[in-house]
């Protein structure tokens, strides 16, 4: 699976959009981009995934560049409860390998 | 719907003792994963099963660790003998994996926090 690179930490004001970047320059054509988050010590939670097209669900939006070398997870209106570690994973096989993720701190 | 159920939630034991962690996956899921999380090493995949068969155990630290899945609704992770460095949070996750379609949506349990003294 392709390696992903994320900033170790980010801050975001409550109510503002949180844009979390992820680089996956070695991603192959059949690898999906998956996003998970882990709130405090809970188990990771699936957020969204995509292959080529941008995706949106009730939790977030995923923007994938045309060359697929990077993507951005967007939380449109961040709340304090969105404070968590966010993981970007390139996946096409049968197991998810988590990196170190981005620690997002949403402040009032 | 019940999610992935793990037990015990917390376990404190002494070095050398046997530890058994249990997991009940979501009904209908065909894959089960055991992860370990520590501050130093993050989330590590230990082993995963597909249709009750171990597919990849390359992440299992050593022979002291073993995992079984006797049926589709139950799995165990056993550590014998336990050591202080095994202290971690152990997560179980399940999914319905359809090969080749990239549906890697895993559902995680709340974890079992193990402390080995």
Short mmCIF file of C-alpha atoms in Angstrom, two decimals:
data_model
loop_
_atom_site.label_atom_id
_atom_site.label_comp_id
_atom_site.label_asym_id
_atom_site.label_seq_id
_atom_site.Cartn_x
_atom_site.Cartn_y
_atom_site.Cartn_z
CA UNK A 1 0.00 0.00 0.00
CA UNK A 2 1.16 3.54 -0.76
CA UNK A 3 2.65 5.58 2.04
CA UNK A 4 0.78 8.69 3.12
CA UNK A 5 2.13 11.85 4.70
CA UNK A 6 0.12 14.09 7.01
CA UNK A 7 1.00 17.07 9.18
CA UNK A 8 1.31 15.99 12.80
CA UNK A 9 -1.09 18.60 14.15
CA UNK A 10 -3.54 21.32 13.16
CA UNK A 11 -5.81 23.78 14.89
CA UNK A 12 -9.22 24.97 13.82
CA UNK A 13 -11.72 27.41 15.29
CA UNK A 14 -15.12 26.05 16.15
CA UNK A 15 -17.62 26.68 13.35
CA UNK A 16 -14.95 27.08 10.73
CA UNK A 17 -14.03 24.56 8.06
CA UNK A 18 -11.21 22.19 8.92
CA UNK A 19 -9.11 21.21 5.92
CA UNK A 20 -6.83 18.26 6.58
CA UNK A 21 -4.26 17.54 3.86
CA UNK A 22 -2.74 14.22 2.92
CA UNK A 23 0.01 13.44 0.43
CA UNK A 24 0.08 10.06 -1.28
CA UNK A 25 2.36 10.66 -4.23
CA UNK A 26 3.07 6.96 -4.78
CA UNK A 27 -0.55 5.88 -4.82
CA UNK A 28 -1.38 3.38 -7.52
CA UNK A 29 -4.38 3.49 -9.81
CA UNK A 30 -6.41 0.96 -7.90
CA UNK A 31 -5.74 2.28 -4.40
CA UNK A 32 -8.51 4.08 -2.59
CA UNK A 33 -8.00 6.93 -0.16
CA UNK A 34 -9.64 6.22 3.19
CA UNK A 35 -10.06 8.55 6.15
CA UNK A 36 -10.60 7.49 9.73
CA UNK A 37 -10.54 9.40 12.96
CA UNK A 38 -9.91 8.43 16.56
CA UNK A 39 -11.46 10.46 19.32
CA UNK A 40 -9.51 10.28 22.56
CA UNK A 41 -9.03 6.60 23.38
CA UNK A 42 -11.98 5.24 21.43
CA UNK A 43 -11.64 2.88 18.49
CA UNK A 44 -11.00 4.50 15.10
CA UNK A 45 -14.10 5.56 13.20
CA UNK A 46 -14.55 5.43 9.45
CA UNK A 47 -15.25 8.82 7.86
CA UNK A 48 -15.15 8.61 4.10
CA UNK A 49 -13.27 7.14 1.15
CA UNK A 50 -12.76 7.80 -2.54
CA UNK A 51 -10.90 6.68 -5.62
CA UNK A 52 -10.88 9.50 -8.18
CA UNK A 53 -13.94 11.64 -7.71
CA UNK A 54 -14.69 13.96 -4.87
CA UNK A 55 -16.96 12.46 -2.27
CA UNK A 56 -19.30 13.87 0.34
CA UNK A 57 -21.28 12.33 3.13
CA UNK A 58 -22.93 13.51 6.31
CA UNK A 59 -19.61 13.73 8.11
CA UNK A 60 -17.20 15.25 5.64
CA UNK A 61 -16.08 15.92 2.10
CA UNK A 62 -13.09 14.38 0.37
CA UNK A 63 -11.31 16.25 -2.38
CA UNK A 64 -8.82 14.23 -4.43
CA UNK A 65 -6.52 16.00 -6.87
CA UNK A 66 -6.71 15.04 -10.51
CA UNK A 67 -3.31 13.33 -10.41
CA UNK A 68 -4.41 11.57 -7.19
CA UNK A 69 -1.17 12.44 -5.45
CA UNK A 70 -2.88 14.29 -2.65
CA UNK A 71 -6.24 14.75 -1.02
CA UNK A 72 -7.98 16.95 1.51
CA UNK A 73 -10.56 15.99 4.08
CA UNK A 74 -12.95 18.82 4.81
CA UNK A 75 -15.05 19.11 7.93
CA UNK A 76 -17.32 21.99 6.86
CA UNK A 77 -18.26 23.29 10.30
CA UNK A 78 -15.90 21.93 12.90
CA UNK A 79 -17.18 21.42 16.43
CA UNK A 80 -15.34 20.68 19.65
CA UNK A 81 -16.37 17.05 19.25
CA UNK A 82 -14.32 16.87 16.06
CA UNK A 83 -11.13 17.11 18.10
CA UNK A 84 -9.40 13.84 17.25
CA UNK A 85 -6.54 12.20 15.39
CA UNK A 86 -7.35 11.88 11.69
CA UNK A 87 -5.77 9.13 9.62
CA UNK A 88 -5.38 9.11 5.85
CA UNK A 89 -4.80 5.65 4.39
CA UNK A 90 -4.14 4.41 0.86
CA UNK A 91 -5.82 1.04 0.54
CA UNK A 92 -6.47 -1.54 -2.14
CA UNK A 93 -5.80 -4.86 -0.53
CA UNK A 94 -7.38 -6.46 2.44
CA UNK A 95 -5.93 -4.66 5.43
CA UNK A 96 -5.74 -1.10 6.67
CA UNK A 97 -2.35 0.15 7.83
CA UNK A 98 -2.57 3.24 10.02
CA UNK A 99 0.14 5.89 10.06
CA UNK A 100 0.62 8.56 12.68
CA UNK A 101 -2.20 10.82 11.49
CA UNK A 102 -2.98 14.48 12.14
CA UNK A 103 -4.06 15.60 15.57
CA UNK A 104 -6.82 18.17 15.00
CA UNK A 105 -7.58 20.48 17.88
CA UNK A 106 -10.81 22.46 17.56
CA UNK A 107 -10.88 25.44 19.88
CA UNK A 108 -13.82 27.62 20.99
CA UNK B 1 -27.53 -2.65 16.09
CA UNK B 2 -24.79 -3.98 18.30
CA UNK B 3 -21.32 -3.00 17.25
CA UNK B 4 -18.12 -4.91 17.79
CA UNK B 5 -18.04 -6.12 21.36
CA UNK B 6 -14.78 -6.60 23.21
CA UNK B 7 -14.07 -7.96 26.65
CA UNK B 8 -12.68 -7.29 29.09
CA UNK B 9 -12.55 -3.50 28.79
CA UNK B 10 -9.73 -3.34 31.32
CA UNK B 11 -7.32 -6.01 32.45
CA UNK B 12 -4.55 -5.70 34.97
CA UNK B 13 -2.34 -8.71 35.40
CA UNK B 14 1.10 -9.68 36.56
CA UNK B 15 3.99 -10.59 34.36
CA UNK B 16 3.94 -14.24 33.41
CA UNK B 17 0.19 -14.63 33.57
CA UNK B 18 -1.95 -15.68 30.64
CA UNK B 19 -4.22 -13.04 29.16
CA UNK B 20 -7.19 -13.74 26.90
CA UNK B 21 -8.97 -10.95 25.06
CA UNK B 22 -12.29 -11.61 23.39
CA UNK B 23 -14.13 -10.14 20.45
CA UNK B 24 -17.57 -10.54 18.97
CA UNK B 25 -17.71 -9.05 15.47
CA UNK B 26 -20.75 -7.50 13.85
CA UNK B 27 -23.11 -10.16 12.59
CA UNK B 28 -22.68 -10.75 8.86
CA UNK B 29 -19.17 -9.39 8.65
CA UNK B 30 -16.64 -11.72 7.06
CA UNK B 31 -13.35 -10.20 8.19
CA UNK B 32 -11.94 -9.61 11.65
CA UNK B 33 -8.86 -7.66 12.62
CA UNK B 34 -6.82 -7.35 15.81
CA UNK B 35 -4.88 -4.13 16.33
CA UNK B 36 -2.66 -2.98 19.16
CA UNK B 37 -2.12 0.66 20.09
CA UNK B 38 0.68 2.16 22.17
CA UNK B 39 2.02 5.67 22.43
CA UNK B 40 5.36 4.60 21.00
CA UNK B 41 4.20 2.49 18.05
CA UNK B 42 0.74 3.81 17.28
CA UNK B 43 -1.86 1.48 15.80
CA UNK B 44 -0.37 -1.80 14.66
CA UNK B 45 -2.20 -4.55 12.82
CA UNK B 46 -1.49 -7.85 14.53
CA UNK B 47 -3.55 -10.35 12.57
CA UNK B 48 -6.64 -10.56 10.46
CA UNK B 49 -9.08 -13.29 9.51
CA UNK B 50 -11.31 -13.74 6.51
CA UNK B 51 -14.17 -16.21 6.79
CA UNK B 52 -12.64 -17.43 10.07
CA UNK B 53 -9.32 -18.25 8.44
CA UNK B 54 -6.15 -16.38 9.47
CA UNK B 55 -4.91 -14.56 6.38
CA UNK B 56 -1.99 -12.53 7.64
CA UNK B 57 -0.37 -12.83 11.06
CA UNK B 58 2.85 -11.05 10.17
CA UNK B 59 2.13 -8.39 12.74
CA UNK B 60 1.99 -10.78 15.66
CA UNK B 61 4.96 -9.79 17.83
CA UNK B 62 6.18 -13.23 18.80
CA UNK B 63 5.16 -16.72 19.71
CA UNK B 64 3.71 -15.56 22.98
CA UNK B 65 0.80 -14.16 21.00
CA UNK B 66 -1.85 -16.33 19.40
CA UNK B 67 -5.26 -15.64 17.91
CA UNK B 68 -8.14 -17.87 17.02
CA UNK B 69 -11.49 -17.52 15.36
CA UNK B 70 -13.43 -20.74 15.98
CA UNK B 71 -16.58 -19.36 14.35
CA UNK B 72 -17.93 -16.29 12.64
CA UNK B 73 -19.11 -14.68 15.86
CA UNK B 74 -16.13 -15.03 18.15
CA UNK B 75 -12.39 -14.46 18.25
CA UNK B 76 -9.73 -14.53 20.94
CA UNK B 77 -6.29 -13.02 21.27
CA UNK B 78 -4.14 -14.77 23.82
CA UNK B 79 -0.84 -13.71 25.35
CA UNK B 80 1.06 -16.35 27.26
CA UNK B 81 3.16 -15.50 29.16
CA UNK B 82 2.44 -11.79 29.36
CA UNK B 83 5.18 -9.19 29.79
CA UNK B 84 5.07 -5.52 30.81
CA UNK B 85 5.86 -4.44 27.24
CA UNK B 86 2.56 -6.00 26.16
CA UNK B 87 0.72 -3.22 27.98
CA UNK B 88 -1.42 -1.51 25.35
CA UNK B 89 -4.95 -1.03 24.12
CA UNK B 90 -6.03 -3.92 21.94
CA UNK B 91 -8.71 -3.20 19.37
CA UNK B 92 -10.81 -5.64 17.45
CA UNK B 93 -12.48 -4.58 14.22
CA UNK B 94 -14.73 -6.29 11.72
CA UNK B 95 -15.79 -5.57 8.19
CA UNK B 96 -17.55 -6.92 5.17
CA UNK B 97 -14.75 -7.05 2.68
CA UNK B 98 -15.54 -7.54 -0.96
CA UNK B 99 -12.28 -8.25 -2.67
CA UNK B 100 -11.27 -5.84 -5.34
CA UNK B 101 -13.87 -3.22 -4.56
CA UNK B 102 -11.98 -1.32 -1.92
CA UNK B 103 -14.70 -1.44 0.67
CA UNK B 104 -12.31 -1.24 3.61
CA UNK B 105 -14.76 0.20 6.08
CA UNK B 106 -13.80 -1.24 9.43
CA UNK B 107 -15.94 -1.08 12.52
CA UNK B 108 -13.89 -0.98 15.69
CA UNK B 109 -14.74 -2.07 19.19
CA UNK B 110 -14.06 0.09 22.21
CA UNK B 111 -10.83 -1.72 22.96
CA UNK B 112 -9.35 -3.72 25.79
CA UNK B 113 -6.82 -1.84 27.89
CA UNK B 114 -4.20 -4.26 29.14
CA UNK B 115 -1.74 -3.44 31.89
CA UNK B 116 0.93 -5.99 32.72
CA UNK B 117 2.76 -5.28 35.97
#
